[in-house]
Amino acid sequence: MSRNQWDHLADGITEEQLEQWQSSIRDGGYSAFHMLLEGYKKRLKTMRDEEVPSFRSWLDKAARLFPEPGLFSPSWIHIWEELQQMTEIKQRILQTVPVRERDGEWQLILDNPLTIQEVVCHPGLTFDEAAYLYCYFRPGLQRNEYIRLQKIQHVLTDAGS
């Protein structure tokens, strides 16, 4: 989402401007709506503590302007609920991990110890990347699965020759 598109959902824009923007997204169809959602996800990845209220406001406006996102794609029928969940999870992560502890290397682990499937590990991430993946995978966890967001304190790496 361009800065201009994001600004369309910011406070202070007139209803007429919102309606024009809404029409341009509808006219653009799938690709325009996809760009809108991708822009939101990109901003969610870098969202800071003080930005949470503006994200919630954006999401409320977007859901009001596009109440039937499934018209753009059936896979988006529940996108507003999914993005709301992701925002809530990211807010919880931000409240849990102090700003001074966010630097360094992070990893995300997903596992279900009651199955024979492999553990999934995403290493070498920044805090923003790891927190976003946590937000993305957390809502879909199945029974007995767990997700773990971890900061790496010490790491040794070797590569075969």
PDB file of C-alpha atoms in Angstrom:
ATOM      1  CA  MET A   1       0.000   0.000   0.000  1.00  0.00           C
ATOM      2  CA  SER A   2       1.429   3.332  -0.925  1.00  0.00           C
ATOM      3  CA  ARG A   3       1.717   6.076   1.657  1.00  0.00           C
ATOM      4  CA  ASN A   4      -1.140   7.805  -0.155  1.00  0.00           C
ATOM      5  CA  GLN A   5      -3.374   4.733   0.129  1.00  0.00           C
ATOM      6  CA  TRP A   6      -2.629   4.449   3.827  1.00  0.00           C
ATOM      7  CA  ASP A   7      -3.457   8.121   4.271  1.00  0.00           C
ATOM      8  CA  HIS A   8      -6.885   7.503   2.764  1.00  0.00           C
ATOM      9  CA  LEU A   9      -7.752   5.556   5.870  1.00  0.00           C
ATOM     10  CA  ALA A  10      -6.173   8.019   8.278  1.00  0.00           C
ATOM     11  CA  ASP A  11      -8.147  10.445  10.377  1.00  0.00           C
ATOM     12  CA  GLY A  12      -9.063  13.775   8.837  1.00  0.00           C
ATOM     13  CA  ILE A  13     -10.026  12.567   5.370  1.00  0.00           C
ATOM     14  CA  THR A  14     -13.461  13.560   4.110  1.00  0.00           C
ATOM     15  CA  GLU A  15     -16.197  11.046   3.409  1.00  0.00           C
ATOM     16  CA  GLU A  16     -16.175  12.121  -0.235  1.00  0.00           C
ATOM     17  CA  GLN A  17     -12.447  11.356  -0.512  1.00  0.00           C
ATOM     18  CA  LEU A  18     -13.014   7.987   1.151  1.00  0.00           C
ATOM     19  CA  GLU A  19     -15.798   7.158  -1.293  1.00  0.00           C
ATOM     20  CA  GLN A  20     -13.582   8.057  -4.264  1.00  0.00           C
ATOM     21  CA  TRP A  21     -10.785   5.897  -2.923  1.00  0.00           C
ATOM     22  CA  GLN A  22     -13.230   3.062  -2.201  1.00  0.00           C
ATOM     23  CA  SER A  23     -14.424   3.234  -5.827  1.00  0.00           C
ATOM     24  CA  SER A  24     -10.868   3.126  -7.151  1.00  0.00           C
ATOM     25  CA  ILE A  25     -10.153  -0.036  -5.129  1.00  0.00           C
ATOM     26  CA  ARG A  26     -13.404  -1.647  -6.267  1.00  0.00           C
ATOM     27  CA  ASP A  27     -12.660  -0.721  -9.885  1.00  0.00           C
ATOM     28  CA  GLY A  28      -9.155  -2.175  -9.518  1.00  0.00           C
ATOM     29  CA  GLY A  29     -10.636  -5.471  -8.373  1.00  0.00           C
ATOM     30  CA  TYR A  30      -8.552  -8.300  -7.004  1.00  0.00           C
ATOM     31  CA  SER A  31      -5.150  -6.720  -7.586  1.00  0.00           C
ATOM     32  CA  ALA A  32      -6.059  -3.369  -5.989  1.00  0.00           C
ATOM     33  CA  PHE A  33      -7.568  -5.056  -2.934  1.00  0.00           C
ATOM     34  CA  HIS A  34      -4.598  -7.420  -2.727  1.00  0.00           C
ATOM     35  CA  MET A  35      -2.238  -4.431  -2.686  1.00  0.00           C
ATOM     36  CA  LEU A  36      -4.313  -2.905   0.103  1.00  0.00           C
ATOM     37  CA  LEU A  37      -4.013  -6.065   2.207  1.00  0.00           C
ATOM     38  CA  GLU A  38      -0.318  -6.529   1.476  1.00  0.00           C
ATOM     39  CA  GLY A  39       0.319  -2.946   2.536  1.00  0.00           C
ATOM     40  CA  TYR A  40      -1.451  -3.587   5.805  1.00  0.00           C
ATOM     41  CA  LYS A  41       0.571  -6.741   6.447  1.00  0.00           C
ATOM     42  CA  LYS A  42       3.802  -4.896   5.655  1.00  0.00           C
ATOM     43  CA  ARG A  43       2.912  -2.157   8.135  1.00  0.00           C
ATOM     44  CA  LEU A  44       1.828  -4.739  10.709  1.00  0.00           C
ATOM     45  CA  LYS A  45       5.304  -6.269  10.491  1.00  0.00           C
ATOM     46  CA  THR A  46       6.927  -2.981  11.545  1.00  0.00           C
ATOM     47  CA  MET A  47       4.134  -1.723  13.810  1.00  0.00           C
ATOM     48  CA  ARG A  48       5.338  -0.148  17.051  1.00  0.00           C
ATOM     49  CA  ASP A  49       3.547   0.092  20.378  1.00  0.00           C
ATOM     50  CA  GLU A  50       2.255   3.623  19.803  1.00  0.00           C
ATOM     51  CA  GLU A  51       0.837   2.719  16.368  1.00  0.00           C
ATOM     52  CA  VAL A  52      -1.632   0.086  17.592  1.00  0.00           C
ATOM     53  CA  PRO A  53      -4.602   2.509  17.895  1.00  0.00           C
ATOM     54  CA  SER A  54      -4.115   3.790  14.327  1.00  0.00           C
ATOM     55  CA  PHE A  55      -3.956   0.209  13.029  1.00  0.00           C
ATOM     56  CA  ARG A  56      -7.206  -0.643  14.756  1.00  0.00           C
ATOM     57  CA  SER A  57      -8.796   2.491  13.303  1.00  0.00           C
ATOM     58  CA  TRP A  58      -7.521   1.598   9.837  1.00  0.00           C
ATOM     59  CA  LEU A  59      -8.926  -1.888  10.097  1.00  0.00           C
ATOM     60  CA  ASP A  60     -12.330  -0.611  11.233  1.00  0.00           C
ATOM     61  CA  LYS A  61     -12.508   1.815   8.300  1.00  0.00           C
ATOM     62  CA  ALA A  62     -11.372  -0.761   5.786  1.00  0.00           C
ATOM     63  CA  ALA A  63     -13.974  -3.258   7.033  1.00  0.00           C
ATOM     64  CA  ARG A  64     -16.650  -0.565   6.791  1.00  0.00           C
ATOM     65  CA  LEU A  65     -15.600   0.397   3.248  1.00  0.00           C
ATOM     66  CA  PHE A  66     -15.258  -3.205   2.050  1.00  0.00           C
ATOM     67  CA  PRO A  67     -17.778  -5.221   4.095  1.00  0.00           C
ATOM     68  CA  GLU A  68     -17.700  -8.155   1.669  1.00  0.00           C
ATOM     69  CA  PRO A  69     -14.041  -8.848   0.915  1.00  0.00           C
ATOM     70  CA  GLY A  70     -15.030 -12.273  -0.414  1.00  0.00           C
ATOM     71  CA  LEU A  71     -16.265 -10.505  -3.549  1.00  0.00           C
ATOM     72  CA  PHE A  72     -12.623  -9.825  -4.441  1.00  0.00           C
ATOM     73  CA  SER A  73     -11.610 -13.416  -3.650  1.00  0.00           C
ATOM     74  CA  PRO A  74     -13.349 -16.232  -1.752  1.00  0.00           C
ATOM     75  CA  SER A  75     -10.154 -16.712   0.255  1.00  0.00           C
ATOM     76  CA  TRP A  76     -10.712 -13.266   1.818  1.00  0.00           C
ATOM     77  CA  ILE A  77     -14.179 -13.906   3.271  1.00  0.00           C
ATOM     78  CA  HIS A  78     -12.797 -13.693   6.822  1.00  0.00           C
ATOM     79  CA  ILE A  79      -9.836 -11.388   6.172  1.00  0.00           C
ATOM     80  CA  TRP A  80     -10.998  -8.639   8.538  1.00  0.00           C
ATOM     81  CA  GLU A  81     -11.299 -11.095  11.425  1.00  0.00           C
ATOM     82  CA  GLU A  82      -7.914 -12.607  10.550  1.00  0.00           C
ATOM     83  CA  LEU A  83      -6.217  -9.203  10.431  1.00  0.00           C
ATOM     84  CA  GLN A  84      -7.901  -8.219  13.688  1.00  0.00           C
ATOM     85  CA  GLN A  85      -6.531 -11.368  15.342  1.00  0.00           C
ATOM     86  CA  MET A  86      -3.076 -10.681  13.965  1.00  0.00           C
ATOM     87  CA  THR A  87      -3.199  -7.114  15.284  1.00  0.00           C
ATOM     88  CA  GLU A  88      -4.256  -8.313  18.742  1.00  0.00           C
ATOM     89  CA  ILE A  89      -1.469 -10.891  18.801  1.00  0.00           C
ATOM     90  CA  LYS A  90       1.123  -8.340  17.699  1.00  0.00           C
ATOM     91  CA  GLN A  91      -0.099  -5.942  20.397  1.00  0.00           C
ATOM     92  CA  ARG A  92       0.306  -8.695  22.999  1.00  0.00           C
ATOM     93  CA  ILE A  93       3.836  -9.414  21.768  1.00  0.00           C
ATOM     94  CA  LEU A  94       4.718  -5.709  21.938  1.00  0.00           C
ATOM     95  CA  GLN A  95       3.355  -5.529  25.476  1.00  0.00           C
ATOM     96  CA  THR A  96       5.332  -8.632  26.483  1.00  0.00           C
ATOM     97  CA  VAL A  97       8.743  -7.899  24.964  1.00  0.00           C
ATOM     98  CA  PRO A  98      10.261  -4.601  26.164  1.00  0.00           C
ATOM     99  CA  VAL A  99      11.659  -2.319  23.452  1.00  0.00           C
ATOM    100  CA  ARG A 100      15.170  -2.575  24.894  1.00  0.00           C
ATOM    101  CA  GLU A 101      15.120  -6.373  24.364  1.00  0.00           C
ATOM    102  CA  ARG A 102      13.971  -6.441  20.725  1.00  0.00           C
ATOM    103  CA  ASP A 103      17.370  -6.162  19.033  1.00  0.00           C
ATOM    104  CA  GLY A 104      19.284  -9.243  18.013  1.00  0.00           C
ATOM    105  CA  GLU A 105      18.431 -12.530  16.362  1.00  0.00           C
ATOM    106  CA  TRP A 106      15.053 -14.202  16.842  1.00  0.00           C
ATOM    107  CA  GLN A 107      13.502 -17.460  15.754  1.00  0.00           C
ATOM    108  CA  LEU A 108      10.076 -18.994  15.541  1.00  0.00           C
ATOM    109  CA  ILE A 109       9.382 -22.660  16.265  1.00  0.00           C
ATOM    110  CA  LEU A 110       6.200 -24.579  15.486  1.00  0.00           C
ATOM    111  CA  ASP A 111       5.658 -28.122  16.670  1.00  0.00           C
ATOM    112  CA  ASN A 112       3.105 -30.738  17.585  1.00  0.00           C
ATOM    113  CA  PRO A 113       4.908 -33.198  19.872  1.00  0.00           C
ATOM    114  CA  LEU A 114       2.113 -35.759  19.484  1.00  0.00           C
ATOM    115  CA  THR A 115       2.719 -36.280  15.766  1.00  0.00           C
ATOM    116  CA  ILE A 116       5.643 -37.571  13.723  1.00  0.00           C
ATOM    117  CA  GLN A 117       5.836 -34.380  11.658  1.00  0.00           C
ATOM    118  CA  GLU A 118       9.042 -32.419  11.823  1.00  0.00           C
ATOM    119  CA  VAL A 119       9.541 -29.329  13.917  1.00  0.00           C
ATOM    120  CA  VAL A 120       9.370 -26.170  11.832  1.00  0.00           C
ATOM    121  CA  CYS A 121      11.970 -23.557  12.704  1.00  0.00           C
ATOM    122  CA  HIS A 122      12.443 -20.114  11.175  1.00  0.00           C
ATOM    123  CA  PRO A 123      15.869 -18.925  12.422  1.00  0.00           C
ATOM    124  CA  GLY A 124      17.875 -15.769  11.814  1.00  0.00           C
ATOM    125  CA  LEU A 125      14.973 -13.327  12.016  1.00  0.00           C
ATOM    126  CA  THR A 126      14.676  -9.790  13.255  1.00  0.00           C
ATOM    127  CA  PHE A 127      12.174  -9.126  16.004  1.00  0.00           C
ATOM    128  CA  ASP A 128       9.749  -7.616  13.474  1.00  0.00           C
ATOM    129  CA  GLU A 129       9.987 -10.618  11.161  1.00  0.00           C
ATOM    130  CA  ALA A 130       9.608 -13.172  13.958  1.00  0.00           C
ATOM    131  CA  ALA A 131       6.710 -11.314  15.600  1.00  0.00           C
ATOM    132  CA  TYR A 132       4.912 -11.072  12.252  1.00  0.00           C
ATOM    133  CA  LEU A 133       5.297 -14.794  11.579  1.00  0.00           C
ATOM    134  CA  TYR A 134       4.017 -15.499  15.083  1.00  0.00           C
ATOM    135  CA  CYS A 135       0.949 -13.340  14.325  1.00  0.00           C
ATOM    136  CA  TYR A 136       0.482 -15.135  11.021  1.00  0.00           C
ATOM    137  CA  PHE A 137       0.712 -18.714  12.305  1.00  0.00           C
ATOM    138  CA  ARG A 138      -0.806 -18.350  15.795  1.00  0.00           C
ATOM    139  CA  PRO A 139      -4.503 -18.157  14.809  1.00  0.00           C
ATOM    140  CA  GLY A 140      -4.327 -21.441  12.851  1.00  0.00           C
ATOM    141  CA  LEU A 141      -2.745 -23.616  15.524  1.00  0.00           C
ATOM    142  CA  GLN A 142      -4.358 -27.026  15.826  1.00  0.00           C
ATOM    143  CA  ARG A 143      -4.879 -29.081  18.959  1.00  0.00           C
ATOM    144  CA  ASN A 144      -1.583 -29.990  20.644  1.00  0.00           C
ATOM    145  CA  GLU A 145       0.445 -27.672  18.394  1.00  0.00           C
ATOM    146  CA  TYR A 146       2.498 -24.914  19.891  1.00  0.00           C
ATOM    147  CA  ILE A 147       4.333 -21.887  18.625  1.00  0.00           C
ATOM    148  CA  ARG A 148       7.381 -20.370  20.262  1.00  0.00           C
ATOM    149  CA  LEU A 149       8.952 -16.961  19.688  1.00  0.00           C
ATOM    150  CA  GLN A 150      12.506 -16.946  21.015  1.00  0.00           C
ATOM    151  CA  LYS A 151      15.390 -14.527  21.147  1.00  0.00           C
ATOM    152  CA  ILE A 152      18.730 -16.156  20.412  1.00  0.00           C
ATOM    153  CA  GLN A 153      21.290 -15.309  23.082  1.00  0.00           C
ATOM    154  CA  HIS A 154      24.245 -17.344  21.811  1.00  0.00           C
ATOM    155  CA  VAL A 155      24.638 -19.062  18.501  1.00  0.00           C
ATOM    156  CA  LEU A 156      27.311 -21.201  16.917  1.00  0.00           C
ATOM    157  CA  THR A 157      27.051 -21.945  13.230  1.00  0.00           C
ATOM    158  CA  ASP A 158      29.065 -24.410  11.168  1.00  0.00           C
ATOM    159  CA  ALA A 159      28.714 -25.296   7.524  1.00  0.00           C
ATOM    160  CA  GLY A 160      29.857 -28.471   5.859  1.00  0.00           C
ATOM    161  CA  SER A 161      32.647 -28.354   3.329  1.00  0.00           C
TER     162      SER A 161
END
